[in-house]
Coordinates of C-alpha atoms in Angstrom, one line a residue:
M1 CA -150.2 148.1 -107.9
N2 CA -147.1 148.8 -106.2
S3 CA -147.6 152.2 -104.5
P4 CA -145.5 154.8 -105.6
T5 CA -143.9 155.8 -101.7
P6 CA -143.8 153.7 -99.0
A7 CA -145.9 156.2 -97.1
I8 CA -148.8 156.2 -96.3
V9 CA -150.5 158.6 -94.4
T10 CA -154.7 159.1 -93.9
Q11 CA -156.1 163.6 -93.3
N12 CA -156.4 162.4 -89.3
A13 CA -153.0 161.6 -89.6
A14 CA -151.4 164.3 -90.8
R15 CA -152.4 166.8 -88.2
P16 CA -149.8 169.5 -87.0
L17 CA -148.8 169.6 -83.6
P18 CA -150.3 172.6 -82.2
R19 CA -147.9 175.4 -82.3
W20 CA -148.1 176.3 -78.9
A21 CA -147.0 172.6 -77.9
L22 CA -144.2 174.0 -80.1
L23 CA -142.4 177.0 -79.5
L24 CA -143.1 176.4 -75.3
L25 CA -140.7 173.0 -75.9
C26 CA -137.9 175.0 -78.6
L27 CA -137.9 177.7 -75.5
A28 CA -137.8 175.3 -72.4
Y29 CA -135.2 173.6 -74.3
V30 CA -133.3 176.4 -75.8
V31 CA -132.8 178.8 -72.5
P32 CA -132.0 176.8 -70.3
G33 CA -128.3 176.3 -70.2
F34 CA -127.4 179.9 -71.9
V35 CA -129.0 180.9 -68.2
G36 CA -126.9 181.9 -64.9
R37 CA -123.9 180.0 -65.1
G38 CA -120.3 181.4 -66.1
P39 CA -117.9 180.6 -68.3
W40 CA -117.6 176.6 -68.7
K41 CA -114.3 174.4 -69.7
N42 CA -112.9 173.8 -72.0
A43 CA -113.9 175.1 -74.9
D44 CA -116.6 177.7 -73.8
V45 CA -114.3 179.4 -71.4
A46 CA -111.4 179.3 -74.0
A47 CA -113.7 181.2 -76.5
F48 CA -115.2 183.6 -74.1
G49 CA -111.4 185.0 -73.2
Y50 CA -110.8 185.8 -77.6
M51 CA -113.8 187.7 -76.8
Q52 CA -113.2 189.5 -74.2
E53 CA -109.3 190.1 -75.6
L54 CA -111.2 190.8 -78.8
A55 CA -113.7 193.4 -77.1
H56 CA -111.3 195.3 -74.8
G57 CA -108.7 195.9 -77.7
H58 CA -106.1 194.1 -76.4
T59 CA -105.8 191.9 -79.9
A60 CA -105.8 192.5 -83.0
W61 CA -109.8 191.2 -85.5
L62 CA -108.1 189.3 -88.1
R63 CA -105.7 187.8 -85.8
P64 CA -107.0 187.3 -82.0
L65 CA -104.7 185.7 -79.3
L66 CA -104.9 185.0 -75.9
G67 CA -102.3 185.3 -73.7
G68 CA -99.7 185.5 -76.8
M69 CA -102.0 182.2 -78.2
P70 CA -103.4 182.1 -81.8
P71 CA -107.3 180.3 -81.0
E72 CA -106.9 176.4 -81.6
T73 CA -110.0 176.4 -84.2
D74 CA -109.2 178.6 -86.4
G75 CA -112.6 180.5 -87.3
L76 CA -113.6 183.9 -86.2
L77 CA -116.8 184.7 -86.9
P78 CA -118.4 183.1 -83.2
Y79 CA -115.3 185.4 -81.9
W80 CA -116.5 188.5 -83.8
L81 CA -120.0 188.1 -82.9
G82 CA -119.5 187.3 -79.4
A83 CA -117.0 190.4 -79.2
W84 CA -119.9 192.3 -80.5
A85 CA -122.6 191.8 -78.0
I86 CA -119.6 192.5 -75.6
Q87 CA -119.2 195.9 -76.5
I88 CA -123.4 196.8 -77.3
T89 CA -124.0 195.1 -73.5
P90 CA -124.5 198.1 -70.9
D91 CA -122.8 196.7 -67.5
W92 CA -125.6 197.5 -66.0
L93 CA -127.6 195.0 -67.8
M94 CA -126.2 191.7 -68.0
P95 CA -122.8 190.3 -67.3
P96 CA -120.4 190.1 -69.9
E97 CA -120.8 186.0 -69.9
M98 CA -124.4 186.5 -70.6
A99 CA -124.0 188.7 -73.1
A100 CA -121.5 186.9 -75.5
R101 CA -124.2 184.5 -75.1
L102 CA -126.9 186.3 -76.8
P103 CA -126.0 185.8 -80.3
F104 CA -125.0 181.9 -79.7
M105 CA -128.9 181.4 -78.2
A106 CA -130.0 183.4 -81.6
L107 CA -128.3 180.6 -83.5
L108 CA -129.4 178.1 -82.1
V109 CA -133.1 179.3 -82.9
L110 CA -131.7 179.5 -86.3
T111 CA -131.1 176.0 -85.6
L112 CA -134.2 174.6 -85.2
A113 CA -136.0 177.4 -87.9
A114 CA -134.3 176.1 -90.4
T115 CA -134.5 172.7 -89.8
W116 CA -138.5 173.0 -89.4
Y117 CA -138.7 175.8 -92.8
G118 CA -136.2 172.4 -94.3
V119 CA -138.3 169.5 -93.5
Y120 CA -140.7 171.6 -94.9
Y121 CA -139.9 171.7 -98.5
L122 CA -138.3 168.5 -98.6
A123 CA -141.7 167.0 -97.9
R124 CA -143.2 168.9 -100.2
S125 CA -141.7 167.5 -103.3
P126 CA -143.3 165.4 -105.3
G127 CA -141.3 161.8 -104.2
A128 CA -141.9 162.7 -100.3
Q129 CA -145.8 162.8 -100.2
P130 CA -148.1 159.9 -99.0
V131 CA -149.9 157.5 -100.9
A132 CA -153.0 158.5 -103.0
F133 CA -156.3 156.3 -102.2
A134 CA -158.3 155.1 -104.3
F135 CA -161.5 156.5 -102.1
G136 CA -159.5 159.6 -101.3
G137 CA -159.0 160.4 -97.7
E138 CA -155.1 160.8 -98.0
A139 CA -153.3 163.6 -96.3
K140 CA -153.3 166.8 -97.9
P141 CA -148.7 168.1 -99.4
S142 CA -149.2 170.8 -97.0
D143 CA -150.5 169.3 -94.2
Y144 CA -148.8 166.3 -94.1
S145 CA -145.1 168.9 -94.4
R146 CA -146.2 170.5 -91.8
A147 CA -146.7 166.4 -89.9
I148 CA -143.0 165.5 -91.1
A149 CA -141.9 169.0 -90.8
D150 CA -143.0 168.5 -87.0
G151 CA -141.5 165.3 -86.7
A152 CA -138.3 166.8 -88.2
L153 CA -137.7 169.0 -84.8
L154 CA -138.8 167.0 -82.6
A155 CA -136.2 164.3 -83.7
L156 CA -133.7 167.2 -83.2
I157 CA -134.0 167.9 -79.9
A158 CA -134.4 164.5 -78.7
C159 CA -131.2 163.7 -80.0
L160 CA -128.7 163.3 -76.9
G161 CA -125.8 164.5 -78.6
L162 CA -127.0 167.6 -79.5
A163 CA -127.9 169.1 -75.8
Q164 CA -124.7 170.6 -74.2
L165 CA -122.9 171.5 -77.3
S166 CA -125.7 173.2 -79.1
H167 CA -125.6 175.4 -75.1
E168 CA -121.6 177.1 -75.7
A169 CA -120.5 180.0 -76.9
T170 CA -118.4 178.8 -79.0
G171 CA -117.4 178.1 -82.5
Y172 CA -119.5 174.5 -83.3
L173 CA -122.7 175.3 -82.5
A174 CA -122.2 178.7 -85.7
Q175 CA -120.9 175.8 -87.7
L176 CA -124.4 173.8 -86.9
A177 CA -126.1 177.2 -88.0
C178 CA -124.6 177.8 -91.1
A179 CA -125.1 174.2 -92.0
T180 CA -128.1 174.2 -91.4
L181 CA -128.7 177.0 -93.3
I182 CA -127.4 175.7 -96.3
F183 CA -129.7 172.3 -96.0
F184 CA -132.3 175.0 -95.9
A185 CA -131.8 176.6 -99.0
V186 CA -130.9 173.6 -101.6
A187 CA -134.6 172.4 -99.7
T188 CA -136.0 176.5 -100.3
L189 CA -134.9 176.6 -103.7
P190 CA -137.5 174.8 -106.1
Y191 CA -140.2 176.9 -104.0
H192 CA -138.5 180.4 -103.8
T193 CA -136.1 182.6 -104.7
V194 CA -134.3 185.8 -102.6
A195 CA -134.7 183.7 -99.0
P196 CA -132.7 180.6 -100.3
A197 CA -130.2 182.7 -102.2
V198 CA -129.6 185.0 -98.7
A199 CA -129.5 181.7 -96.7
M200 CA -127.3 179.8 -98.9
V201 CA -124.6 182.7 -98.9
A202 CA -124.3 183.7 -95.6
G203 CA -124.2 179.3 -94.1
M204 CA -122.1 179.7 -97.4
A205 CA -119.2 182.3 -95.8
G206 CA -120.5 181.6 -92.1
L207 CA -119.5 178.1 -92.2
T208 CA -116.3 179.0 -93.8
L209 CA -115.2 181.7 -90.6
A210 CA -116.6 179.5 -88.8
G211 CA -113.3 177.8 -89.3
A212 CA -114.7 174.9 -91.4
P213 CA -113.8 175.6 -95.3
A214 CA -113.5 172.0 -95.9
L215 CA -116.9 171.3 -94.6
A216 CA -118.4 174.5 -96.4
T217 CA -117.0 173.2 -100.2
L218 CA -118.3 169.8 -99.6
L219 CA -121.0 170.7 -98.6
G220 CA -121.3 173.3 -101.4
V221 CA -120.1 170.6 -104.2
G222 CA -122.8 168.0 -103.3
S223 CA -126.0 171.1 -103.1
I224 CA -124.8 172.0 -107.2
A225 CA -124.7 168.5 -107.8
L226 CA -127.7 168.2 -106.3
V227 CA -129.7 170.9 -108.1
A228 CA -128.4 169.9 -111.0
F229 CA -129.6 166.6 -111.6
A230 CA -133.3 166.9 -109.4
P231 CA -135.8 167.3 -111.5
A232 CA -137.9 169.2 -108.9
T233 CA -137.7 172.6 -111.4
P234 CA -136.9 173.5 -115.0
S235 CA -133.8 172.6 -116.3
E236 CA -132.7 176.4 -117.7
R237 CA -133.6 177.2 -113.3
R238 CA -131.8 174.3 -112.6
L239 CA -128.7 175.7 -114.2
R240 CA -129.4 179.1 -113.1
W241 CA -129.3 177.7 -109.7
A242 CA -126.5 175.4 -110.0
V243 CA -123.9 178.3 -111.4
M244 CA -125.2 180.4 -108.6
L245 CA -123.4 177.9 -106.1
A246 CA -121.2 176.8 -107.8
I247 CA -119.8 180.4 -108.0
V248 CA -121.1 180.8 -104.5
T249 CA -118.4 177.7 -103.5
V250 CA -116.0 179.3 -105.5
L251 CA -116.1 182.5 -103.3
A252 CA -116.8 180.8 -100.5
A253 CA -113.0 178.9 -100.8
M254 CA -111.2 182.4 -102.2
L255 CA -112.4 183.0 -99.0
A256 CA -110.9 181.2 -96.8
W257 CA -108.4 180.8 -98.7
Q258 CA -107.6 184.9 -97.3
L259 CA -108.2 184.9 -94.3
D260 CA -105.8 181.3 -93.6
L261 CA -108.5 179.5 -92.5
W262 CA -107.3 175.5 -94.7
R263 CA -105.8 173.1 -92.7
W264 CA -105.9 169.7 -92.4
R265 CA -106.8 167.7 -89.6
L266 CA -107.2 163.8 -90.5
L267 CA -106.1 161.5 -88.1
D268 CA -103.3 159.1 -88.5
T269 CA -103.8 155.2 -88.6
A270 CA -102.5 154.4 -85.6
T271 CA -104.6 157.0 -84.1
Q272 CA -107.7 156.2 -85.4
G273 CA -107.4 153.1 -84.5
K274 CA -107.1 153.5 -81.3
E275 CA -110.0 155.4 -81.0
F276 CA -111.7 153.3 -82.5
K277 CA -113.8 152.7 -79.9
S278 CA -114.6 155.7 -78.8
L279 CA -116.0 156.5 -82.0
A280 CA -118.7 153.7 -81.9
R281 CA -119.7 154.8 -78.9
L282 CA -119.9 158.3 -79.7
L283 CA -122.1 157.2 -83.0
L284 CA -124.1 154.9 -81.0
W285 CA -125.3 157.7 -78.1
F286 CA -124.8 161.2 -79.5
G287 CA -127.7 161.1 -82.8
W288 CA -130.1 158.5 -80.6
P289 CA -133.3 158.1 -81.5
A290 CA -132.6 159.7 -84.1
W291 CA -130.1 157.2 -86.0
P292 CA -132.2 154.8 -85.6
M293 CA -134.9 155.7 -87.7
A294 CA -132.7 157.2 -90.2
A295 CA -131.8 154.1 -91.2
W296 CA -135.1 152.8 -90.8
T297 CA -135.9 155.5 -94.0
L298 CA -133.2 154.8 -96.2
W299 CA -134.3 151.1 -95.5
R300 CA -138.2 151.3 -96.7
W301 CA -137.3 154.8 -99.3
R302 CA -134.0 152.2 -100.3
K303 CA -136.1 152.0 -104.1
Q304 CA -136.6 155.7 -104.2
L305 CA -132.8 156.5 -103.4
F306 CA -131.6 154.1 -105.8
N307 CA -134.1 155.1 -108.3
R308 CA -133.4 157.3 -111.1
Q309 CA -135.2 159.7 -110.4
V310 CA -132.7 162.0 -108.2
H311 CA -135.3 162.6 -104.5
R312 CA -134.4 165.7 -103.3
H313 CA -135.8 164.7 -99.5
L314 CA -133.4 161.3 -99.5
W315 CA -130.1 162.7 -100.9
L316 CA -130.2 166.1 -99.8
P317 CA -130.0 164.9 -96.0
L318 CA -127.9 162.1 -97.1
W319 CA -125.2 163.9 -98.1
F320 CA -124.9 166.4 -95.3
S321 CA -124.9 163.2 -92.5
I322 CA -122.4 161.8 -95.6
V323 CA -120.4 164.6 -94.7
S324 CA -120.8 164.8 -91.2
V325 CA -119.7 161.8 -90.0
G326 CA -116.6 160.8 -92.4
A327 CA -115.3 164.5 -90.6
T328 CA -116.3 162.6 -87.8
L329 CA -114.6 159.8 -87.9
T330 CA -111.1 161.5 -89.3
T331 CA -110.6 165.2 -88.0
Q332 CA -110.8 165.8 -83.7
P333 CA -112.8 166.5 -82.1
A334 CA -115.1 164.4 -83.4
D335 CA -118.5 164.7 -81.4
R336 CA -118.3 168.8 -82.8
A337 CA -118.1 167.3 -85.9
L338 CA -121.2 165.0 -86.0
L339 CA -123.0 167.9 -84.3
V340 CA -123.6 169.6 -87.7
G341 CA -124.7 167.0 -89.3
L342 CA -127.9 166.2 -87.3
P343 CA -130.4 168.1 -88.8
A344 CA -129.9 166.6 -91.4
I345 CA -129.8 162.9 -89.8
A346 CA -133.6 164.0 -87.7
T347 CA -134.7 165.0 -91.4
L348 CA -133.9 161.2 -92.3
A349 CA -135.7 160.0 -88.8
A350 CA -139.1 162.5 -90.1
F351 CA -139.5 160.5 -92.8
A352 CA -139.7 156.6 -91.1
L353 CA -142.6 158.3 -89.2
P354 CA -145.0 157.4 -92.2
T355 CA -143.6 154.2 -93.0
F356 CA -144.4 152.9 -89.1
R357 CA -146.0 150.6 -88.0
S358 CA -148.1 150.7 -84.1
S359 CA -145.1 147.7 -81.9
M360 CA -142.5 149.8 -82.7
A361 CA -144.2 153.2 -81.8
A362 CA -144.7 151.7 -78.6
L363 CA -141.4 150.1 -77.9
I364 CA -140.0 153.8 -78.9
D365 CA -142.9 155.2 -76.6
W366 CA -142.4 153.0 -73.3
F367 CA -137.9 152.7 -74.1
T368 CA -138.6 156.4 -73.6
L369 CA -140.1 156.3 -71.4
L370 CA -139.1 154.5 -68.5
F371 CA -135.6 156.1 -69.0
F372 CA -136.8 160.1 -68.6
S373 CA -139.5 159.2 -65.9
I374 CA -135.9 157.0 -63.8
S375 CA -133.2 159.8 -64.7
A376 CA -135.9 162.6 -64.1
L377 CA -136.5 160.5 -60.9
A378 CA -132.5 160.0 -59.9
I379 CA -132.1 163.9 -60.3
W380 CA -134.8 164.3 -58.6
V381 CA -133.2 162.7 -55.6
I382 CA -130.1 163.6 -55.7
W383 CA -131.0 167.6 -55.6
F384 CA -132.8 166.6 -53.2
A385 CA -130.1 165.0 -51.1
M386 CA -128.1 168.0 -51.5
Q387 CA -130.1 169.6 -50.0
T388 CA -131.7 167.8 -47.0
G389 CA -128.4 165.0 -46.2
V390 CA -131.2 162.4 -47.1
P391 CA -130.8 159.4 -48.8
S392 CA -127.4 159.8 -46.9
K393 CA -125.3 157.9 -50.0
P394 CA -126.2 160.4 -52.8
A395 CA -125.5 162.7 -50.6
A396 CA -122.1 161.7 -49.4
N397 CA -121.5 160.9 -53.3
V398 CA -121.8 164.4 -54.0
A399 CA -119.4 165.7 -51.5
K400 CA -117.1 163.1 -52.6
L401 CA -116.7 164.1 -55.9
A402 CA -117.5 168.4 -55.3
P403 CA -115.7 168.7 -52.2
G404 CA -115.8 172.1 -50.9
F405 CA -119.4 172.6 -52.4
T406 CA -121.9 174.1 -50.4
P407 CA -126.1 173.7 -51.9
E408 CA -127.6 177.1 -53.3
F409 CA -131.4 177.1 -53.1
S410 CA -133.5 178.5 -55.8
W411 CA -137.8 179.0 -55.7
L412 CA -137.2 179.7 -58.6
A413 CA -135.2 176.9 -60.1
L414 CA -137.4 175.0 -58.0
A415 CA -140.3 176.4 -59.8
V416 CA -139.5 175.8 -63.3
A417 CA -138.1 172.5 -62.5
L418 CA -141.8 171.5 -60.6
A419 CA -143.4 172.9 -62.9
A420 CA -141.1 170.9 -66.3
S421 CA -141.7 168.1 -64.4
L422 CA -145.4 167.8 -64.4
A423 CA -146.0 169.0 -68.0
W424 CA -143.7 165.3 -68.8
C425 CA -146.7 163.4 -66.2
R426 CA -149.3 165.7 -68.3
L427 CA -147.9 164.4 -71.6
V428 CA -146.8 160.8 -70.4
W429 CA -151.2 160.6 -69.1
W430 CA -152.1 162.4 -72.9
R431 CA -149.8 159.7 -74.8
A432 CA -151.2 156.5 -72.8
A433 CA -154.6 157.5 -72.7
R434 CA -155.3 156.0 -76.4
N435 CA -154.1 155.4 -79.4
R436 CA -153.1 158.8 -81.4
A437 CA -153.0 159.0 -84.5
A438 CA -150.3 161.9 -85.5
I439 CA -147.5 160.4 -86.9
W440 CA -145.8 162.6 -85.5
K441 CA -146.8 161.2 -81.8
S442 CA -143.9 158.6 -81.5
L443 CA -141.2 161.8 -80.9
V444 CA -143.7 163.5 -78.4
L445 CA -142.0 161.8 -75.0
P446 CA -138.1 161.4 -76.6
A447 CA -138.3 165.2 -77.6
S448 CA -140.1 166.0 -74.2
G449 CA -137.6 163.5 -72.7
A450 CA -134.6 164.8 -74.0
A451 CA -135.8 168.2 -73.1
L452 CA -136.7 168.0 -69.6
G453 CA -133.6 166.2 -68.8
W454 CA -131.8 168.9 -70.1
L455 CA -134.0 171.7 -68.3
L456 CA -133.4 169.8 -64.3
L457 CA -130.0 169.9 -64.6
T458 CA -129.6 173.1 -65.4
T459 CA -131.8 174.4 -63.0
L460 CA -131.5 171.7 -59.8
W461 CA -127.8 170.7 -60.8
L462 CA -127.2 174.3 -62.3
P463 CA -125.0 175.0 -58.7
L464 CA -123.0 172.2 -58.3
L465 CA -122.5 172.1 -62.6
D466 CA -121.2 175.9 -62.1
Y467 CA -119.1 174.4 -59.6
A468 CA -118.2 171.4 -61.7
R469 CA -117.0 173.1 -64.7
S470 CA -115.2 175.8 -63.6
Y471 CA -112.6 177.7 -63.1
A472 CA -114.2 180.2 -60.2
P473 CA -113.2 178.5 -57.8
Q474 CA -109.8 177.8 -58.7
A475 CA -109.7 180.9 -59.8
S476 CA -110.8 182.6 -57.2
Q477 CA -107.8 180.7 -54.6
L478 CA -105.3 181.9 -56.3
A479 CA -106.3 185.5 -55.9
S480 CA -106.6 185.3 -52.3
A481 CA -102.9 183.6 -52.2
L482 CA -101.8 186.3 -55.2
G483 CA -102.9 189.6 -52.7
P484 CA -105.1 193.0 -53.8
E485 CA -104.4 193.8 -56.5
P486 CA -100.4 192.4 -58.9
S487 CA -98.9 194.4 -60.3
C488 CA -97.3 191.5 -62.8
V489 CA -98.0 188.3 -63.2
Q490 CA -96.4 185.5 -65.8
M491 CA -97.4 182.6 -66.2
V492 CA -95.5 179.7 -68.6
G493 CA -97.8 176.2 -69.8
L494 CA -101.4 177.8 -69.4
S495 CA -104.0 176.9 -71.5
R496 CA -106.6 178.9 -73.1
A497 CA -109.2 177.9 -70.8
Q498 CA -106.8 177.9 -67.7
V499 CA -105.7 181.8 -69.4
A500 CA -109.3 182.8 -69.8
A501 CA -110.6 181.7 -66.4
L502 CA -108.1 183.3 -64.2
Q503 CA -108.1 186.5 -66.5
Y504 CA -112.3 187.1 -65.8
H505 CA -112.6 185.5 -62.8
A506 CA -109.3 186.3 -60.8
K507 CA -109.3 190.0 -63.1
L508 CA -105.4 188.7 -63.8
R509 CA -103.6 190.5 -66.7
L510 CA -101.6 187.8 -67.8
Q511 CA -97.8 187.7 -69.7
P512 CA -96.0 184.9 -70.9
A513 CA -93.1 184.6 -69.6
S514 CA -90.0 185.5 -70.5
R515 CA -86.7 186.3 -69.2
N516 CA -86.3 189.2 -70.1
T517 CA -89.4 189.9 -67.9
D518 CA -89.4 191.8 -64.6
C519 CA -92.6 190.5 -62.8
P520 CA -92.3 189.2 -58.6
W521 CA -95.4 186.8 -59.6
L522 CA -95.4 183.7 -61.8
V523 CA -97.9 181.1 -62.3
A524 CA -97.5 177.8 -64.4
D525 CA -99.4 174.3 -64.9
N526 CA -98.1 171.7 -62.9
E527 CA -97.7 169.6 -66.2
A528 CA -95.5 171.7 -67.6
W529 CA -92.4 172.4 -64.9
P530 CA -90.4 172.7 -64.6
A531 CA -90.7 174.7 -67.5
P532 CA -87.8 175.5 -70.5
E533 CA -84.8 177.8 -69.0
N534 CA -85.1 179.8 -72.6
L535 CA -88.5 181.1 -71.1
V536 CA -87.8 181.2 -67.0
N537 CA -85.0 180.3 -64.7
P538 CA -85.8 178.5 -62.1
D539 CA -83.0 178.9 -59.2
L540 CA -84.8 182.7 -59.2
W541 CA -89.0 181.2 -58.1
T542 CA -89.9 180.0 -54.5
R543 CA -93.3 177.9 -54.6
E544 CA -96.3 179.9 -53.1
A545 CA -99.0 177.6 -53.4
T546 CA -100.3 174.7 -55.1
I547 CA -103.8 175.6 -56.2
G548 CA -106.4 172.2 -57.2
R549 CA -109.4 172.3 -59.6
P550 CA -111.9 170.7 -56.2
T551 CA -113.0 168.4 -58.9
D552 CA -110.5 167.3 -60.5
R553 CA -107.2 165.5 -59.5
K554 CA -105.0 166.3 -61.5
E555 CA -105.0 169.4 -62.8
F556 CA -103.1 171.8 -60.3
I557 CA -101.9 175.6 -60.8
L558 CA -98.1 176.8 -59.1
L559 CA -98.0 180.0 -58.0
F560 CA -93.9 181.0 -57.7
R561 CA -93.4 184.2 -56.1
R562 CA -89.7 186.1 -58.1
A563 CA -86.9 185.3 -55.7
A564 CA -84.7 187.7 -53.8
S565 CA -81.2 188.0 -56.2
P566 CA -78.4 187.6 -54.2
D567 CA -76.3 190.5 -53.4

């Protein structure tokens, strides 16, 4: 008799991952990257600039401006969250940039939790359950579901593209969290009422307010179809939920219309052709190692996928993945659009685990072991070279790429990095000691390796990354050239990130250039000078300084002083 599903799992293989280990892994992944750094270019510091303006009452909450410029992304929710956090957090407790990140740390935690619970309830679907053995011994439904949910969370953490973007206080993290809430809501509909309803309303409204109303509409329409046709619940309940989802989707679209959030950012054919190679590279590495496993799931579960009966555990993550990849191919920025689909891709990857052969699991283990061990060793060697000058070549490369950087030593960072490295060695020993039966074993090393690499980068290398990715060194030089408390500074051609960084690090209040303003100072981007004559008369300004970013040879800020008026 043919197996109804390709999943053949014993009770021994469905043992859950120890809760303390899973929570410790999540903690090691979430906290580093949010703590101990300044705002980084470009989206991170630009978003922080709008949060600062809102928190201090310098701009309107529904139409925020920074240096006279509206946000590059239309979502309001991330700026509101950061501004509220700055307002309610005392200055003596933490700096404003750290206060602004607190809601986004919560959003990343929410993303991980919603992914786990969503996959848990999808795995409890009858079509997702493993084959029942003739004489018993198959995995219990609850244990199997927990093991699959553990695997999905590990696959999500293992995705290489998640690390940086999920640790930036921007609207893209808000979009990720809200899309995952919608995923969770649809996954749990057959089992609960209140939690999925609250999650659906919060997810649809949040995704719309985060600047992705079209994405919210597409996910909502797909969810309506899935709820209407999936046979997991009685027909009357399916109809009620489908109507509720339709109402929420329409209300979210109307909210976007009312706030003027509808924007089309489709690429033209010529641009899309030029970017095809970069898009292919992005799709290859961003979701690694989850996407090859997701493809394997679609192949192994193909009979259930194309069956007349709609299987929620396949079609729900598949639809979310299709929408995300479609947005990646047709809009900019592509990596931010792909970020939203990572939980769905990780879900598909998790359902590959019950179908793996031992040879494939061994291949994943060895590749992961070599890749992350070599990466961790390289991080340690370069850190040691920065501190001691030995080996000399890595130290010289750092000095060349980051001129003016002075290495800093931190006992706390060293202790955390050593503890993480020893934990990695212990984990490798555990994995290689014997053939473990748990189905999630193949994703333990990828997830732990990704967390290890991110933690080492954001502890040992954090001063270097802060120096390289921050505008602080450039802003400090500008503040020195301007002198104490300049009365008025105009700006022309600066980006949103530059304006935010100069206002925060150099303590300036910049205003757009105008012929009618009698400011003694003018700051301009090198590519924007000479400025349009309707804004600035170049004959009235004398260049005082040219200030570059130490790690970018093409980015300069020009400082001008108003020349004395001729008699």
